[in-house]
Amino acid sequence: MTDPDRRLEQTIMRLLEQRADTSSICPSDAARAAYEGDDDGWRNLMEPARRAAWRLVAAGEVEVTRSGQPVEESEARGPVRIRRARR
């Protein structure tokens, strides 16, 4: 795993820790927070942010949801959200 990949995972977890337990974030929130520039270059981090979310799903840390329901990676189409895993 590369340093930018790890940074995106850490960013996702940090953003979730800053919100209520029942809150979620958009992958774009993580992309924007991890991007170090002032322009719209954060858009290039969108796919890496989604991949980071799926790695965190595999680790049992988060869930990826669509319309408030957890989805599998193969089912995830369109806008998704990331929330802490329900334990």
Tab-separated table of N, CA, C and O in Angstrom:
chain	number	residue	atom	x	y	z
A	1	MET	N	0.857	-1.180	0.000
A	1	MET	CA	0.000	0.000	0.000
A	1	MET	C	0.899	1.238	0.000
A	1	MET	O	1.884	1.300	0.713
A	2	THR	N	0.534	2.193	-0.810
A	2	THR	CA	1.344	3.404	-0.911
A	2	THR	C	0.962	4.395	0.185
A	2	THR	O	-0.098	4.286	0.803
A	3	ASP	N	1.812	5.374	0.394
A	3	ASP	CA	1.548	6.405	1.397
A	3	ASP	C	0.259	7.184	1.108
A	3	ASP	O	-0.526	7.413	2.020
A	4	PRO	N	-0.015	7.578	-0.151
A	4	PRO	CA	-1.289	8.267	-0.421
A	4	PRO	C	-2.506	7.386	-0.103
A	4	PRO	O	-3.523	7.883	0.377
A	5	ASP	N	-2.402	6.071	-0.353
A	5	ASP	CA	-3.501	5.165	-0.013
A	5	ASP	C	-3.746	5.159	1.492
A	5	ASP	O	-4.878	5.254	1.955
A	6	ARG	N	-2.685	5.037	2.242
A	6	ARG	CA	-2.787	5.031	3.699
A	6	ARG	C	-3.332	6.365	4.205
A	6	ARG	O	-4.158	6.412	5.111
A	7	ARG	N	-2.886	7.449	3.579
A	7	ARG	CA	-3.352	8.783	3.984
A	7	ARG	C	-4.855	8.924	3.761
A	7	ARG	O	-5.565	9.483	4.591
A	8	LEU	N	-5.361	8.393	2.661
A	8	LEU	CA	-6.800	8.460	2.411
A	8	LEU	C	-7.575	7.629	3.431
A	8	LEU	O	-8.620	8.061	3.921
A	9	GLU	N	-7.076	6.459	3.771
A	9	GLU	CA	-7.734	5.648	4.797
A	9	GLU	C	-7.770	6.408	6.126
A	9	GLU	O	-8.796	6.448	6.803
A	10	GLN	N	-6.646	6.988	6.496
A	10	GLN	CA	-6.577	7.752	7.742
A	10	GLN	C	-7.506	8.957	7.699
A	10	GLN	O	-8.144	9.295	8.704
A	11	THR	N	-7.590	9.600	6.560
A	11	THR	CA	-8.473	10.756	6.407
A	11	THR	C	-9.929	10.336	6.584
A	11	THR	O	-10.699	11.018	7.279
A	12	ILE	N	-10.325	9.233	5.976
A	12	ILE	CA	-11.696	8.734	6.137
A	12	ILE	C	-11.992	8.495	7.611
A	12	ILE	O	-13.016	8.946	8.130
A	13	MET	N	-11.101	7.802	8.296
A	13	MET	CA	-11.347	7.485	9.704
A	13	MET	C	-11.367	8.756	10.556
A	13	MET	O	-12.200	8.892	11.457
A	14	ARG	N	-10.487	9.704	10.267
A	14	ARG	CA	-10.458	10.957	11.031
A	14	ARG	C	-11.756	11.739	10.835
A	14	ARG	O	-12.336	12.248	11.800
A	15	LEU	N	-12.216	11.831	9.604
A	15	LEU	CA	-13.463	12.550	9.336
A	15	LEU	C	-14.646	11.881	10.059
A	15	LEU	O	-15.506	12.576	10.603
A	16	LEU	N	-14.682	10.561	10.062
A	16	LEU	CA	-15.771	9.863	10.750
A	16	LEU	C	-15.689	10.066	12.258
A	16	LEU	O	-16.719	10.195	12.926
A	17	GLU	N	-14.485	10.106	12.799
A	17	GLU	CA	-14.314	10.322	14.235
A	17	GLU	C	-14.790	11.709	14.652
A	17	GLU	O	-15.189	11.912	15.791
A	18	GLN	N	-14.759	12.660	13.737
A	18	GLN	CA	-15.173	14.027	14.026
A	18	GLN	C	-16.684	14.209	13.944
A	18	GLN	O	-17.185	15.281	14.229
A	19	ARG	N	-17.397	13.172	13.549
A	19	ARG	CA	-18.849	13.248	13.386
A	19	ARG	C	-19.541	12.311	14.371
A	19	ARG	O	-18.917	11.448	14.957
A	20	ALA	N	-20.830	12.485	14.491
A	20	ALA	CA	-21.620	11.610	15.357
A	20	ALA	C	-21.513	10.170	14.863
A	20	ALA	O	-21.275	9.918	13.681
A	21	ASP	N	-21.699	9.224	15.776
A	21	ASP	CA	-21.589	7.806	15.429
A	21	ASP	C	-22.506	7.399	14.280
A	21	ASP	O	-22.206	6.466	13.548
A	22	THR	N	-23.618	8.068	14.135
A	22	THR	CA	-24.583	7.706	13.101
A	22	THR	C	-24.382	8.475	11.795
A	22	THR	O	-25.100	8.242	10.832
A	23	SER	N	-23.409	9.362	11.752
A	23	SER	CA	-23.167	10.185	10.560
A	23	SER	C	-22.343	9.439	9.521
A	23	SER	O	-21.665	8.462	9.826
A	24	SER	N	-22.390	9.947	8.308
A	24	SER	CA	-21.604	9.381	7.225
A	24	SER	C	-20.917	10.509	6.466
A	24	SER	O	-21.227	11.686	6.657
A	25	ILE	N	-19.985	10.123	5.624
A	25	ILE	CA	-19.296	11.082	4.775
A	25	ILE	C	-19.385	10.614	3.326
A	25	ILE	O	-19.631	9.439	3.058
A	26	CYS	N	-19.148	11.523	2.433
A	26	CYS	CA	-19.069	11.225	1.011
A	26	CYS	C	-17.592	10.975	0.677
A	26	CYS	O	-16.713	11.593	1.298
A	27	PRO	N	-17.299	10.097	-0.263
A	27	PRO	CA	-15.895	9.951	-0.659
A	27	PRO	C	-15.255	11.278	-1.062
A	27	PRO	O	-14.053	11.469	-0.861
A	28	SER	N	-16.043	12.215	-1.583
A	28	SER	CA	-15.476	13.517	-1.956
A	28	SER	C	-15.000	14.295	-0.740
A	28	SER	O	-14.059	15.083	-0.847
A	29	ASP	N	-15.623	14.072	0.427
A	29	ASP	CA	-15.153	14.725	1.657
A	29	ASP	C	-13.714	14.298	1.946
A	29	ASP	O	-12.872	15.123	2.293
A	30	ALA	N	-13.450	13.003	1.806
A	30	ALA	CA	-12.103	12.488	2.053
A	30	ALA	C	-11.125	12.984	0.992
A	30	ALA	O	-10.002	13.369	1.315
A	31	ALA	N	-11.560	12.991	-0.255
A	31	ALA	CA	-10.688	13.461	-1.339
A	31	ALA	C	-10.305	14.922	-1.126
A	31	ALA	O	-9.136	15.293	-1.265
A	32	ARG	N	-11.276	15.740	-0.774
A	32	ARG	CA	-10.994	17.168	-0.538
A	32	ARG	C	-10.073	17.362	0.659
A	32	ARG	O	-9.161	18.189	0.622
A	33	ALA	N	-10.332	16.613	1.742
A	33	ALA	CA	-9.525	16.763	2.955
A	33	ALA	C	-8.085	16.289	2.737
A	33	ALA	O	-7.162	16.853	3.320
A	34	ALA	N	-7.902	15.276	1.911
A	34	ALA	CA	-6.563	14.733	1.683
A	34	ALA	C	-5.774	15.544	0.654
A	34	ALA	O	-4.546	15.513	0.656
A	35	TYR	N	-6.479	16.278	-0.198
A	35	TYR	CA	-5.806	17.037	-1.253
A	35	TYR	C	-5.089	18.237	-0.654
A	35	TYR	O	-5.634	18.942	0.184
A	36	GLU	N	-3.881	18.461	-1.111
A	36	GLU	CA	-3.066	19.522	-0.535
A	36	GLU	C	-3.042	20.797	-1.358
A	36	GLU	O	-2.349	21.738	-1.014
A	37	GLY	N	-3.807	20.855	-2.418
A	37	GLY	CA	-3.816	22.048	-3.262
A	37	GLY	C	-5.048	22.902	-3.030
A	37	GLY	O	-5.908	22.587	-2.217
A	38	ASP	N	-5.117	24.006	-3.768
A	38	ASP	CA	-6.239	24.938	-3.663
A	38	ASP	C	-7.189	24.861	-4.855
A	38	ASP	O	-8.185	25.568	-4.898
A	39	ASP	N	-6.864	24.023	-5.835
A	39	ASP	CA	-7.702	23.942	-7.028
A	39	ASP	C	-8.592	22.696	-6.946
A	39	ASP	O	-8.769	22.131	-5.878
A	40	ASP	N	-9.138	22.298	-8.074
A	40	ASP	CA	-10.037	21.141	-8.047
A	40	ASP	C	-9.311	19.820	-8.312
A	40	ASP	O	-9.916	18.836	-8.700
A	41	GLY	N	-8.020	19.782	-8.038
A	41	GLY	CA	-7.238	18.562	-8.186
A	41	GLY	C	-7.693	17.436	-7.274
A	41	GLY	O	-7.343	16.276	-7.490
A	42	TRP	N	-8.492	17.770	-6.253
A	42	TRP	CA	-9.032	16.731	-5.359
A	42	TRP	C	-9.860	15.720	-6.140
A	42	TRP	O	-9.986	14.570	-5.732
A	43	ARG	N	-10.387	16.133	-7.282
A	43	ARG	CA	-11.209	15.212	-8.097
A	43	ARG	C	-10.410	13.990	-8.535
A	43	ARG	O	-10.966	12.908	-8.693
A	44	ASN	N	-9.107	14.155	-8.701
A	44	ASN	CA	-8.255	13.026	-9.073
A	44	ASN	C	-8.133	12.008	-7.941
A	44	ASN	O	-7.663	10.900	-8.174
A	45	LEU	N	-8.534	12.397	-6.742
A	45	LEU	CA	-8.471	11.493	-5.591
A	45	LEU	C	-9.788	10.762	-5.338
A	45	LEU	O	-9.880	9.965	-4.410
A	46	MET	N	-10.793	11.016	-6.158
A	46	MET	CA	-12.097	10.387	-5.923
A	46	MET	C	-12.032	8.865	-6.012
A	46	MET	O	-12.499	8.174	-5.112
A	47	GLU	N	-11.484	8.338	-7.070
A	47	GLU	CA	-11.406	6.876	-7.198
A	47	GLU	C	-10.491	6.282	-6.133
A	47	GLU	O	-10.846	5.271	-5.513
A	48	PRO	N	-9.315	6.874	-5.871
A	48	PRO	CA	-8.506	6.362	-4.767
A	48	PRO	C	-9.238	6.411	-3.418
A	48	PRO	O	-9.075	5.514	-2.587
A	49	ALA	N	-10.068	7.430	-3.194
A	49	ALA	CA	-10.834	7.513	-1.939
A	49	ALA	C	-11.855	6.384	-1.868
A	49	ALA	O	-12.050	5.781	-0.808
A	50	ARG	N	-12.500	6.085	-2.976
A	50	ARG	CA	-13.447	4.958	-2.995
A	50	ARG	C	-12.724	3.642	-2.723
A	50	ARG	O	-13.222	2.807	-1.964
A	51	ARG	N	-11.568	3.467	-3.345
A	51	ARG	CA	-10.803	2.233	-3.095
A	51	ARG	C	-10.367	2.145	-1.639
A	51	ARG	O	-10.401	1.056	-1.045
A	52	ALA	N	-9.983	3.271	-1.050
A	52	ALA	CA	-9.608	3.282	0.373
A	52	ALA	C	-10.797	2.874	1.233
A	52	ALA	O	-10.643	2.119	2.193
A	53	ALA	N	-11.985	3.354	0.882
A	53	ALA	CA	-13.189	2.987	1.631
A	53	ALA	C	-13.423	1.482	1.554
A	53	ALA	O	-13.744	0.843	2.569
A	54	TRP	N	-13.242	0.887	0.387
A	54	TRP	CA	-13.460	-0.560	0.254
A	54	TRP	C	-12.421	-1.349	1.030
A	54	TRP	O	-12.734	-2.411	1.581
A	55	ARG	N	-11.197	-0.851	1.129
A	55	ARG	CA	-10.198	-1.529	1.970
A	55	ARG	C	-10.625	-1.475	3.432
A	55	ARG	O	-10.475	-2.450	4.172
A	56	LEU	N	-11.176	-0.331	3.842
A	56	LEU	CA	-11.654	-0.209	5.227
A	56	LEU	C	-12.879	-1.086	5.469
A	56	LEU	O	-13.075	-1.583	6.580
A	57	VAL	N	-13.709	-1.281	4.452
A	57	VAL	CA	-14.828	-2.225	4.566
A	57	VAL	C	-14.268	-3.621	4.823
A	57	VAL	O	-14.723	-4.337	5.719
A	58	ALA	N	-13.278	-4.028	4.035
A	58	ALA	CA	-12.676	-5.356	4.177
A	58	ALA	C	-12.065	-5.552	5.567
A	58	ALA	O	-12.069	-6.663	6.104
A	59	ALA	N	-11.580	-4.450	6.152
A	59	ALA	CA	-10.982	-4.511	7.491
A	59	ALA	C	-12.038	-4.447	8.596
A	59	ALA	O	-11.706	-4.536	9.775
A	60	GLY	N	-13.305	-4.252	8.216
A	60	GLY	CA	-14.376	-4.197	9.208
A	60	GLY	C	-14.524	-2.853	9.905
A	60	GLY	O	-15.231	-2.742	10.893
A	61	GLU	N	-13.878	-1.818	9.372
A	61	GLU	CA	-13.896	-0.502	10.007
A	61	GLU	C	-15.090	0.354	9.595
A	61	GLU	O	-15.585	1.154	10.386
A	62	VAL	N	-15.514	0.245	8.335
A	62	VAL	CA	-16.580	1.097	7.816
A	62	VAL	C	-17.560	0.276	6.981
A	62	VAL	O	-17.286	-0.876	6.638
A	63	GLU	N	-18.665	0.911	6.646
A	63	GLU	CA	-19.616	0.380	5.681
A	63	GLU	C	-19.782	1.427	4.586
A	63	GLU	O	-19.748	2.619	4.858
A	64	VAL	N	-19.967	0.965	3.386
A	64	VAL	CA	-20.318	1.843	2.281
A	64	VAL	C	-21.815	1.666	2.057
A	64	VAL	O	-22.307	0.533	2.005
A	65	THR	N	-22.529	2.779	1.976
A	65	THR	CA	-23.985	2.699	1.866
A	65	THR	C	-24.486	3.442	0.637
A	65	THR	O	-23.828	4.344	0.119
A	66	ARG	N	-25.663	3.051	0.215
A	66	ARG	CA	-26.403	3.743	-0.833
A	66	ARG	C	-27.830	3.811	-0.334
A	66	ARG	O	-28.394	2.797	0.085
A	67	SER	N	-28.379	4.995	-0.304
A	67	SER	CA	-29.735	5.211	0.234
A	67	SER	C	-29.847	4.667	1.660
A	67	SER	O	-30.867	4.104	2.045
A	68	GLY	N	-28.767	4.796	2.429
A	68	GLY	CA	-28.767	4.410	3.828
A	68	GLY	C	-28.584	2.931	4.101
A	68	GLY	O	-28.513	2.521	5.257
A	69	GLN	N	-28.456	2.113	3.064
A	69	GLN	CA	-28.306	0.668	3.227
A	69	GLN	C	-26.909	0.227	2.787
A	69	GLN	O	-26.414	0.667	1.744
A	70	PRO	N	-26.273	-0.650	3.575
A	70	PRO	CA	-24.954	-1.147	3.173
A	70	PRO	C	-25.016	-1.833	1.809
A	70	PRO	O	-25.991	-2.516	1.493
A	71	VAL	N	-23.990	-1.620	1.010
A	71	VAL	CA	-23.900	-2.262	-0.298
A	71	VAL	C	-22.547	-2.953	-0.433
A	71	VAL	O	-21.570	-2.568	0.203
A	72	GLU	N	-22.531	-3.959	-1.264
A	72	GLU	CA	-21.284	-4.631	-1.628
A	72	GLU	C	-20.627	-3.825	-2.744
A	72	GLU	O	-21.302	-3.113	-3.493
A	73	GLU	N	-19.338	-3.978	-2.873
A	73	GLU	CA	-18.619	-3.224	-3.898
A	73	GLU	C	-19.191	-3.493	-5.289
A	73	GLU	O	-19.328	-2.582	-6.099
A	74	SER	N	-19.564	-4.728	-5.562
A	74	SER	CA	-20.090	-5.071	-6.885
A	74	SER	C	-21.458	-4.441	-7.153
A	74	SER	O	-21.879	-4.335	-8.300
A	75	GLU	N	-22.147	-4.008	-6.085
A	75	GLU	CA	-23.479	-3.407	-6.221
A	75	GLU	C	-23.450	-1.886	-6.171
A	75	GLU	O	-24.473	-1.245	-6.419
A	76	ALA	N	-22.327	-1.322	-5.829
A	76	ALA	CA	-22.233	0.125	-5.603
A	76	ALA	C	-22.225	0.870	-6.932
A	76	ALA	O	-21.267	0.801	-7.692
A	77	ARG	N	-23.313	1.559	-7.202
A	77	ARG	CA	-23.440	2.376	-8.402
A	77	ARG	C	-23.932	3.756	-7.976
A	77	ARG	O	-24.781	3.872	-7.100
A	78	GLY	N	-23.418	4.784	-8.620
A	78	GLY	CA	-23.862	6.123	-8.289
A	78	GLY	C	-23.307	6.608	-6.967
A	78	GLY	O	-22.305	6.108	-6.467
A	79	PRO	N	-23.982	7.596	-6.371
A	79	PRO	CA	-23.489	8.190	-5.126
A	79	PRO	C	-23.530	7.191	-3.968
A	79	PRO	O	-24.518	6.482	-3.800
A	80	VAL	N	-22.456	7.164	-3.213
A	80	VAL	CA	-22.385	6.320	-2.019
A	80	VAL	C	-21.917	7.166	-0.845
A	80	VAL	O	-21.380	8.258	-1.024
A	81	ARG	N	-22.112	6.647	0.345
A	81	ARG	CA	-21.665	7.286	1.579
A	81	ARG	C	-20.830	6.272	2.352
A	81	ARG	O	-20.919	5.071	2.115
A	82	ILE	N	-20.043	6.772	3.284
A	82	ILE	CA	-19.193	5.934	4.128
A	82	ILE	C	-19.563	6.228	5.581
A	82	ILE	O	-19.645	7.390	5.974
A	83	ARG	N	-19.776	5.168	6.361
A	83	ARG	CA	-20.061	5.347	7.789
A	83	ARG	C	-19.309	4.293	8.577
A	83	ARG	O	-18.820	3.301	8.016
A	84	ARG	N	-19.211	4.527	9.877
A	84	ARG	CA	-18.586	3.537	10.739
A	84	ARG	C	-19.347	2.218	10.646
A	84	ARG	O	-20.568	2.217	10.503
A	85	ALA	N	-18.616	1.120	10.755
A	85	ALA	CA	-19.261	-0.182	10.729
A	85	ALA	C	-20.152	-0.346	11.949
A	85	ALA	O	-19.785	0.071	13.059
A	86	ARG	N	-21.305	-0.911	11.752
A	86	ARG	CA	-22.240	-1.202	12.860
A	86	ARG	C	-21.755	-2.484	13.530
A	86	ARG	O	-21.551	-3.487	12.877
A	87	ARG	N	-21.562	-2.399	14.788
A	87	ARG	CA	-21.021	-3.572	15.522
A	87	ARG	C	-22.050	-4.093	16.479
A	87	ARG	O	-22.912	-3.553	16.933
